[in-house]
Coordinates of C-alpha atoms and ligand atoms in Angstrom, one line a residue:
X1 CA 0.1 -0.3 -0.3
X2 CA 1.2 3.4 -0.3
X3 CA -0.4 6.5 0.8
X4 CA 1.0 9.7 3.0
X5 CA 0.5 9.2 6.8
X6 CA 2.7 11.3 8.8
X7 CA 0.2 13.6 9.9
X8 CA 1.5 15.7 12.1
X9 CA 4.5 16.7 10.9
X10 CA 3.0 17.2 7.4
X11 CA 0.4 20.1 8.7
X12 CA 2.2 23.7 8.2
X13 CA 2.7 25.8 10.4
X14 CA 3.4 28.6 8.1
X15 CA 1.5 29.8 4.6
X16 CA 3.7 30.3 1.7
X17 CA 4.0 33.8 0.8
X18 CA 4.9 33.5 -3.1
X19 CA 5.4 37.6 -3.3
X20 CA 8.5 36.7 -1.2
X21 CA 10.4 35.1 -4.6
X22 CA 8.7 36.8 -7.6
X23 CA 11.4 38.7 -9.6
X24 CA 9.0 40.9 -10.7
X25 CA 6.4 42.7 -8.9
X26 CA 2.4 42.5 -9.4
X27 CA 1.1 45.7 -10.4
X28 CA -0.6 47.4 -7.2
X29 CA -4.3 47.6 -6.9
X30 CA -5.8 50.9 -7.2
X31 CA -8.1 53.0 -5.9
X32 CA -12.1 53.1 -7.4
X33 CA -12.4 56.3 -7.3
X34 CA -8.8 58.1 -7.3
X35 CA -7.4 55.8 -9.4
X36 CA -3.9 55.8 -7.4
X37 CA -2.4 53.1 -5.8
X38 CA -4.1 51.3 -3.1
X39 CA -3.0 52.7 0.5
X40 CA -4.0 49.8 3.2
X41 CA -5.8 52.5 5.1
X42 CA -8.2 52.7 2.1
X43 CA -9.6 48.8 2.7
X44 CA -10.2 49.7 6.4
X45 CA -14.2 50.4 5.6
X46 CA -14.4 47.1 3.6
X47 CA -12.2 44.1 5.5
X48 CA -10.6 43.5 8.6
X49 CA -7.8 44.9 9.6
X50 CA -5.9 41.6 10.4
X51 CA -6.7 41.0 6.9
X52 CA -5.7 43.5 5.5
X53 CA -1.9 43.0 7.2
X54 CA -1.9 39.8 6.0
X55 CA -2.9 41.0 2.3
X56 CA 0.3 43.6 2.1
X57 CA 2.4 41.0 3.8
X58 CA 5.8 40.4 2.5
X59 CA 7.4 38.0 4.7
X60 CA 7.8 34.5 2.9
X61 CA 6.4 32.5 5.6
X62 CA 3.4 33.9 7.6
X63 CA 2.5 31.7 10.9
X64 CA -0.9 30.0 11.1
X65 CA -2.4 31.5 14.5
X66 CA -2.4 28.9 17.3
X67 CA -6.4 28.2 17.0
X68 CA -6.5 28.2 13.2
X69 CA -4.1 25.2 13.3
X70 CA -6.3 23.6 15.5
X71 CA -9.3 24.0 13.4
X72 CA -6.9 22.6 10.5
X73 CA -6.3 19.7 12.7
X74 CA -9.4 18.4 12.5
X75 CA -9.1 17.5 8.6
X76 CA -5.6 18.7 7.6
X77 CA -3.4 17.0 6.2
X78 CA -6.0 16.3 3.7
X79 CA -5.1 13.1 1.9
X80 CA -2.8 12.7 -0.7
X81 CA -3.8 9.8 -3.1
X82 CA -2.5 7.7 -5.6
X83 CA -5.4 7.0 -8.0
X84 CA -4.3 3.8 -8.7
X85 CA -7.7 2.6 -10.0
X86 CA -7.9 5.6 -12.3
X87 CA -4.3 4.9 -13.7
X88 CA -5.4 1.0 -14.3
X89 CA -8.5 2.2 -16.0
X90 CA -6.7 4.6 -18.7
X91 CA -4.3 2.1 -19.0
X92 CA -1.5 4.9 -18.7
X93 CA 2.3 4.7 -18.1
X94 CA 1.6 7.8 -15.9
X95 CA 1.0 8.2 -11.9
X96 CA -1.5 10.0 -11.0
X97 CA -1.9 11.6 -7.4
X98 CA -4.4 13.7 -6.4
X99 CA -4.8 16.4 -3.1
X100 CA -8.3 15.4 -2.0
X101 CA -9.5 19.1 -0.1
X102 CA -13.4 17.9 -0.1
X103 CA -12.3 15.8 3.2
X104 CA -12.8 18.7 5.1
X105 CA -15.5 20.2 6.6
X106 CA -19.0 21.6 3.8
X107 CA -16.2 19.6 1.5
X108 CA -14.2 21.7 -0.8
X109 CA -11.1 24.1 -0.2
X110 CA -12.5 27.2 0.7
X111 CA -12.5 26.0 4.7
X112 CA -9.1 26.8 4.4
X113 CA -9.1 30.7 4.0
X114 CA -12.6 31.0 5.2
X115 CA -10.9 29.9 8.9
X116 CA -8.5 32.4 8.4
X117 CA -10.8 35.0 7.5
X118 CA -13.3 34.3 10.5
X119 CA -10.5 34.5 12.9
X120 CA -9.0 37.5 12.1
X121 CA -12.4 39.2 12.0
X122 CA -13.1 37.5 15.6
X123 CA -10.0 39.0 16.8
X124 CA -10.6 42.6 15.4
X125 CA -14.0 42.5 17.0
X126 CA -15.8 42.2 13.8
X127 CA -19.5 41.2 14.5
X128 CA -20.8 40.5 10.7
X129 CA -18.9 39.7 7.7
X130 CA -21.0 39.7 4.6
X131 CA -19.9 37.9 1.3
X132 CA -21.2 36.6 -1.6
X133 CA -21.6 32.9 -3.2
X134 CA -22.0 31.5 -6.3
X135 CA -22.4 27.6 -6.1
X136 CA -22.7 27.8 -1.9
X137 CA -19.0 26.6 -1.4
X138 CA -18.2 30.0 -0.2
X139 CA -21.2 30.9 1.7
X140 CA -21.3 27.4 3.2
X141 CA -17.6 27.1 4.2
X142 CA -17.6 30.8 5.7
X143 CA -20.6 30.3 7.6
X144 CA -18.9 27.2 9.6
X145 CA -16.1 29.3 10.1
X146 CA -18.1 32.2 11.5
X147 CA -20.0 29.6 13.1
X148 CA -16.6 28.5 15.0
X149 CA -15.3 31.9 15.7
X150 CA -18.4 33.4 16.7
X151 CA -18.9 35.6 13.8
X152 CA -22.3 36.6 12.1
X153 CA -22.3 35.5 8.7
X154 CA -24.7 37.5 5.9
X155 CA -24.5 35.7 2.4
X156 CA -25.7 36.7 -0.9
X157 CA -26.1 33.9 -3.4
X158 CA -26.5 34.3 -7.2
X159 CA -30.2 33.7 -7.7
X160 CA -29.9 31.1 -10.6
X161 CA -27.6 28.7 -7.4
X162 CA -30.2 30.1 -4.9
X163 CA -32.9 28.6 -7.1
X164 CA -31.0 25.3 -8.1
X165 CA -29.4 24.4 -5.0
X166 CA -31.5 24.2 -1.8
X167 CA -29.1 22.5 0.0
X168 CA -26.4 24.5 0.0
X169 CA -28.7 27.1 1.1
X170 CA -29.8 25.3 4.2
X171 CA -26.6 24.2 4.8
X172 CA -25.4 27.6 5.3
X173 CA -28.9 28.0 7.6
X174 CA -27.9 25.3 9.6
X175 CA -24.7 27.3 10.6
X176 CA -26.6 30.5 11.6
X177 CA -26.2 32.0 8.4
X178 CA -28.7 34.4 6.8
X179 CA -28.8 33.7 3.2
X180 CA -30.2 36.2 0.3
X181 CA -31.0 35.6 -3.2
X182 CA -28.8 37.8 -5.3
X183 CA -29.5 40.0 -7.1
X184 CA -32.0 41.6 -4.1
X185 CA -34.2 44.6 -3.5
X186 CA -32.0 45.1 -0.1
X187 CA -29.3 47.3 -1.6
X188 CA -29.2 49.9 -4.3
X189 CA -26.5 47.7 -6.5
X190 CA -29.1 44.7 -6.1
X191 CA -32.2 47.2 -7.0
X192 CA -30.7 47.8 -10.4
X193 CA -30.9 44.6 -11.5
X194 CA -33.7 43.0 -9.5
X195 CA -36.5 46.0 -10.6
X196 CA -35.9 45.3 -14.2
X197 CA -36.0 41.5 -13.7
X198 CA -36.9 40.2 -10.2
X199 CA -36.0 36.8 -11.6
X200 CA -32.5 37.8 -12.9
X201 CA -30.3 35.1 -12.3
X202 CA -27.0 37.3 -11.1
X203 CA -24.0 37.0 -11.4
X204 CA -21.0 37.1 -8.7
X205 CA -20.5 40.7 -9.7
X206 CA -23.5 41.8 -8.7
X207 CA -23.6 39.6 -5.4
X208 CA -20.3 41.0 -4.3
X209 CA -21.1 44.7 -4.9
X210 CA -24.2 43.4 -2.7
X211 CA -22.2 42.6 -0.1
X212 CA -19.5 45.2 0.1
X213 CA -22.5 47.3 -0.2
X214 CA -24.2 46.4 3.0
X215 CA -20.3 46.5 4.4
X216 CA -19.9 50.0 3.4
X217 CA -22.8 51.3 5.0
X218 CA -22.7 49.4 8.5
X219 CA -19.5 49.4 10.5
X220 CA -20.0 46.5 12.4
X221 CA -19.6 44.8 9.3
X222 CA -16.9 43.6 7.4
X223 CA -16.4 41.9 4.0
X224 CA -14.9 38.5 3.3
X225 CA -14.0 37.5 -0.6
X226 CA -13.1 33.6 -1.0
X227 CA -10.9 33.7 -3.8
X228 CA -8.6 36.1 -5.8
X229 CA -6.9 38.1 -3.1
X230 CA -3.2 37.6 -2.8
X231 CA -3.4 36.7 0.9
X232 CA -6.5 34.0 -0.3
X233 CA -3.9 32.5 -2.2
X234 CA -1.6 32.5 0.2
X235 CA -3.7 30.7 3.0
X236 CA -4.6 27.9 0.4
X237 CA -0.8 27.0 0.0
X238 CA -1.3 24.8 3.1
X239 CA -2.8 22.6 0.4
X240 CA 0.5 22.7 -1.8
X241 CA 2.9 22.7 1.6
X242 CA 1.3 19.3 2.1
X243 CA 1.3 17.9 -1.2
X244 CA 5.1 18.4 -1.2
X245 CA 5.8 16.3 1.4
X246 CA 3.4 14.0 1.3
X247 CA 4.6 13.0 -2.3
X248 CA 8.0 13.1 -0.9
X249 CA 7.5 10.3 1.2
X250 CA 6.0 8.7 -1.9
X251 CA 9.2 9.1 -3.6
X252 CA 7.4 11.5 -6.2
X253 CA 8.0 14.8 -7.9
X254 CA 5.1 15.9 -9.9
X255 CA 5.9 17.2 -13.5
X256 CA 2.6 18.7 -14.3
X257 CA 0.2 20.2 -11.6
X258 CA -2.9 20.7 -12.6
X259 CA -6.1 22.7 -11.1
X260 CA -9.0 24.1 -12.1
X261 CA -9.2 28.3 -11.7
X262 CA -12.4 30.1 -11.0
X263 CA -10.9 33.3 -9.2
X264 CA -7.7 31.1 -9.2
X265 CA -7.0 30.0 -4.8
X266 CA -7.3 26.3 -4.9
X267 CA -4.9 25.8 -8.0
X268 CA -2.4 28.5 -6.8
X269 CA -2.8 26.9 -2.8
X270 CA -1.4 23.3 -4.7
X271 CA 0.6 25.6 -7.4
X272 CA 2.6 28.2 -5.4
X273 CA 4.8 26.1 -3.2
X274 CA 5.7 24.0 -6.6
X275 CA 6.3 27.3 -8.5
X276 CA 8.8 28.4 -5.6
X277 CA 11.5 25.6 -7.0
X278 CA 10.6 26.8 -10.5
X279 CA 11.5 30.3 -9.9
X280 CA 14.4 29.6 -7.6
X281 CA 15.6 27.7 -10.8
X282 CA 15.8 24.0 -9.4
X283 CA 13.2 22.4 -11.2
X284 CA 11.2 22.6 -14.5
X285 CA 7.3 21.7 -13.9
X286 CA 4.4 22.4 -15.6
X287 CA 1.6 24.1 -13.9
X288 CA -1.7 24.0 -15.9
X289 CA -4.8 26.0 -15.0
X290 CA -8.0 24.7 -16.3
X291 CA -11.1 27.2 -17.3
X292 CA -14.6 26.2 -18.2
X293 CA -15.2 27.4 -22.0
X294 CA -17.7 28.9 -21.4
X295 CA -16.2 31.7 -18.7
X296 CA -12.7 31.8 -20.1
X297 CA -10.8 34.3 -18.0
X298 CA -7.5 33.2 -18.8
X299 CA -7.6 32.3 -22.5
X300 CA -10.5 34.6 -23.7
X301 CA -10.3 37.7 -21.4
X302 CA -7.7 40.7 -21.1
X303 CA -4.9 41.5 -19.2
X304 CA -5.2 44.6 -17.5
X305 CA -6.7 47.0 -14.7
X306 CA -10.4 46.2 -13.9
X307 CA -13.3 45.9 -10.9
X308 CA -13.9 43.2 -9.0
X309 CA -17.5 43.5 -8.8
X310 CA -20.1 44.8 -11.6
X311 CA -21.1 48.3 -9.4
X312 CA -17.8 49.4 -9.3
X313 CA -16.8 49.4 -5.7
X314 CA -14.2 47.4 -5.4
X315 CA -10.4 48.4 -6.3
X316 CA -9.1 47.9 -9.4
X317 CA -7.1 45.1 -9.8
X318 CA -4.4 44.1 -12.5
X319 CA -6.0 40.8 -13.8
X320 CA -7.2 38.7 -17.1
X321 CA -10.8 39.7 -17.2
X322 CA -13.9 39.3 -19.1
X323 CA -15.3 42.5 -17.8
X324 CA -17.3 43.0 -14.7
X325 CA -21.0 43.3 -16.8
X326 CA -20.0 39.2 -17.9
X327 CA -22.8 37.3 -17.2
X328 CA -21.7 33.6 -18.0
X329 CA -24.5 30.8 -18.8
X330 CA -25.8 29.5 -15.6
X331 CA -23.0 26.9 -15.6
X332 CA -23.2 23.7 -13.6
X333 CA -19.7 24.5 -12.0
X334 CA -21.2 27.5 -10.1
X335 CA -17.5 28.3 -8.5
X336 CA -16.2 28.5 -11.9
X337 CA -18.6 31.6 -13.0
X338 CA -16.3 34.5 -12.0
X339 CA -15.4 37.1 -14.6
X340 CA -12.0 38.2 -13.2
X341 CA -8.8 36.6 -12.3
X342 CA -6.2 36.7 -9.1
X343 CA -3.5 38.6 -9.8
X344 CA -1.1 36.5 -9.1
X345 CA -2.1 34.1 -11.2
X346 CA -2.8 36.8 -13.9
X347 CA 0.7 37.6 -13.6
X348 CA 2.6 33.9 -13.7
X349 CA 0.4 33.4 -16.8
X350 CA 1.6 36.2 -18.3
X351 CA 5.1 35.5 -17.6
X352 CA 4.6 31.8 -19.0
X353 CA 5.0 29.9 -16.0
X354 CA 1.1 29.1 -16.4
X355 CA -0.4 27.6 -18.8
X356 CA -4.4 28.0 -19.0
X357 CA -6.0 25.6 -21.1
X358 CA -10.3 25.9 -21.4
X359 CA -12.2 22.7 -21.1
X360 CA -16.3 22.5 -21.7
X361 CA -19.4 20.8 -21.6
X362 CA -20.3 16.9 -21.6
X363 CA -16.4 15.7 -21.4
X364 CA -16.4 17.4 -17.6
X365 CA -19.0 15.4 -16.2
X366 CA -17.8 12.4 -18.1
X367 CA -14.3 12.6 -16.8
X368 CA -16.1 13.5 -13.1
X369 CA -18.2 9.8 -13.6
X370 CA -15.0 8.2 -14.3
X371 CA -13.3 9.4 -11.3
X372 CA -16.2 8.4 -9.3
X373 CA -16.2 4.8 -11.0
X374 CA -12.5 4.4 -9.9
X375 CA -11.8 6.5 -7.2
X376 CA -15.1 6.0 -5.6
X377 CA -15.3 9.8 -4.8
X378 CA -17.6 12.1 -6.8
X379 CA -15.9 15.1 -7.9
X380 CA -17.3 18.3 -7.6
X381 CA -18.0 19.8 -11.0
X382 CA -15.5 22.8 -10.3
X383 CA -12.9 20.1 -9.6
X384 CA -13.9 17.9 -12.6
X385 CA -12.4 20.4 -14.9
X386 CA -9.1 19.2 -13.5
X387 CA -10.2 15.5 -13.4
X388 CA -10.5 16.1 -17.3
X389 CA -7.1 17.2 -17.9
X390 CA -5.4 15.2 -15.7
X391 CA -6.8 12.1 -17.5
X392 CA -6.1 13.9 -20.7
X393 CA -2.4 14.3 -19.8
X394 CA -2.2 10.6 -18.4
X395 CA -3.3 9.5 -22.1
X396 CA -1.1 11.2 -23.7
X397 CA 1.6 10.0 -22.0
X398 CA -0.1 6.2 -22.6
X399 CA 0.5 7.7 -26.5
X400 CA 3.9 8.7 -25.9
X401 CA 4.8 5.8 -24.5
X402 CA 7.0 8.1 -21.1
X403 CA 6.1 7.9 -17.7
X404 CA 4.9 10.6 -16.2
X405 CA 4.1 12.1 -12.5
X406 CA 0.9 14.2 -12.9
X407 CA -0.6 15.8 -9.4
X408 CA -4.0 17.4 -9.5
X409 CA -6.0 19.4 -7.0
X410 CA -9.4 17.6 -6.1
X411 CA -10.6 21.1 -4.8
X412 CA -14.1 19.8 -3.3
X413 CA -16.4 16.8 -4.1
X414 CA -19.3 17.0 -5.5
X415 CA -21.9 14.8 -3.6
X416 CA -24.8 17.5 -3.3
X417 CA -24.2 18.3 -7.5
X418 CA -25.7 14.8 -8.7
X419 CA -28.6 17.2 -10.2
X420 CA -25.8 18.7 -12.4
X421 CA -24.3 15.5 -13.1
X422 CA -28.0 13.9 -13.9
X423 CA -28.8 16.8 -15.9
X424 CA -25.0 15.8 -17.9
X425 CA -25.7 12.1 -18.4
X426 CA -24.5 10.7 -15.5
X427 CA -21.1 10.0 -17.5
X428 CA -23.0 7.4 -19.2
X429 CA -20.7 8.5 -22.4
X430 CA -17.1 7.8 -19.8
Ligands
PLP501 C1 -15.1 28.0 -5.6 C2 -14.4 26.3 -6.1 C3 -13.7 26.7 -6.6 C4 -13.0 27.4 -7.8 O1 -12.4 28.9 -7.1 P1 -11.0 29.2 -7.4 O2 -10.9 30.0 -6.0 O3 -10.3 29.6 -8.3 O4 -10.9 27.7 -6.6 C5 -13.0 25.6 -7.2 N1 -13.3 23.9 -6.8 C6 -14.1 24.0 -5.8 C7 -14.6 22.6 -5.4 C8 -14.9 25.2 -5.0 O5 -15.8 25.3 -4.2

């Protein structure tokens, strides 16, 4: 049997901050009004002060606070598994490893930064965290983390998901969160769209505007974002830091690292600790960022300054973007529907360190179903994008007759997404 097991030793005591190792710094965020580089104090109306300190942190290693480490220890290190049944099924000489982030509370990697953000907010005496959620994974992660650290959570949920995913909404409410359908009549930003069409399907950009607006109007409320920001990506590096040690225990070094990208956090969390060695000139590794064809931020978007939301309330970020007014089709992988991409991921993609690829439709669900038949875990539709590319790479290795070592992030499970699989044929073609 081959599996990584040295639990305590593998649990990271510090996050990895890639900004300490970049040869060229990314372009700074700009103030939405003055368009001047943002000062940390400009963010204080929106984010808890302790969170802002993480966002502007320059140290390479940033300690995991004790109470967060304790919360992590309940489910971290998450499993690093060689997908031997999938390898056999694909008849490939490649070794395929996955890091399983669905093993934690509420079933996705988002719990990692949610715990950090709720802890930092509680430390600053914040009463309520407002946020948005697409498919519901971020909302439920923050609702759980909030309940753990005594923070109230208010979630604007994109209407198309709110109506299609009653289970996710119930989960958030069971943690004590209040959940509003977005666009809602409760905010100016929401009313603009709601008044045109009370059944407006919504978008993450609109839901972010609503959450930021309620934050700006109430000093007891701060805002939490589940992806995109530098510090959110940094919180997710526990994934890659663990994976690297777990792979070492199995005598394996990945030549290809794969993750799906919505805002970029689970991909960065797995990849950045490995990118570190490439930046230092010690290794050559391929990093593949997989996005949906229906929301092709890296492969079809423009690199430049853009707003993170549709009302223009957030700072301007230098990133790949489809434009804040982009309303993607009601994609089943709701977590990949964001119009922008993390500035740090955009920065590395622009320098050729990350290869973006877009995949779509049936192939994604078939890959997810194949993974379940072989490995027994149903991937979240988002994660199935990474599975599809990992399987394609393994088949390429077979055709080329070359051994390969592939590592991908199984960012979440799909056991609350059976409806999406059912609407896509339950993998009958796989
Ligand atoms: C939210 C989500 C994603 C996409 O967000 P990133 O910030 O790009 O990681 C991917 N997978 C799952 C399971 C998610 O919940």
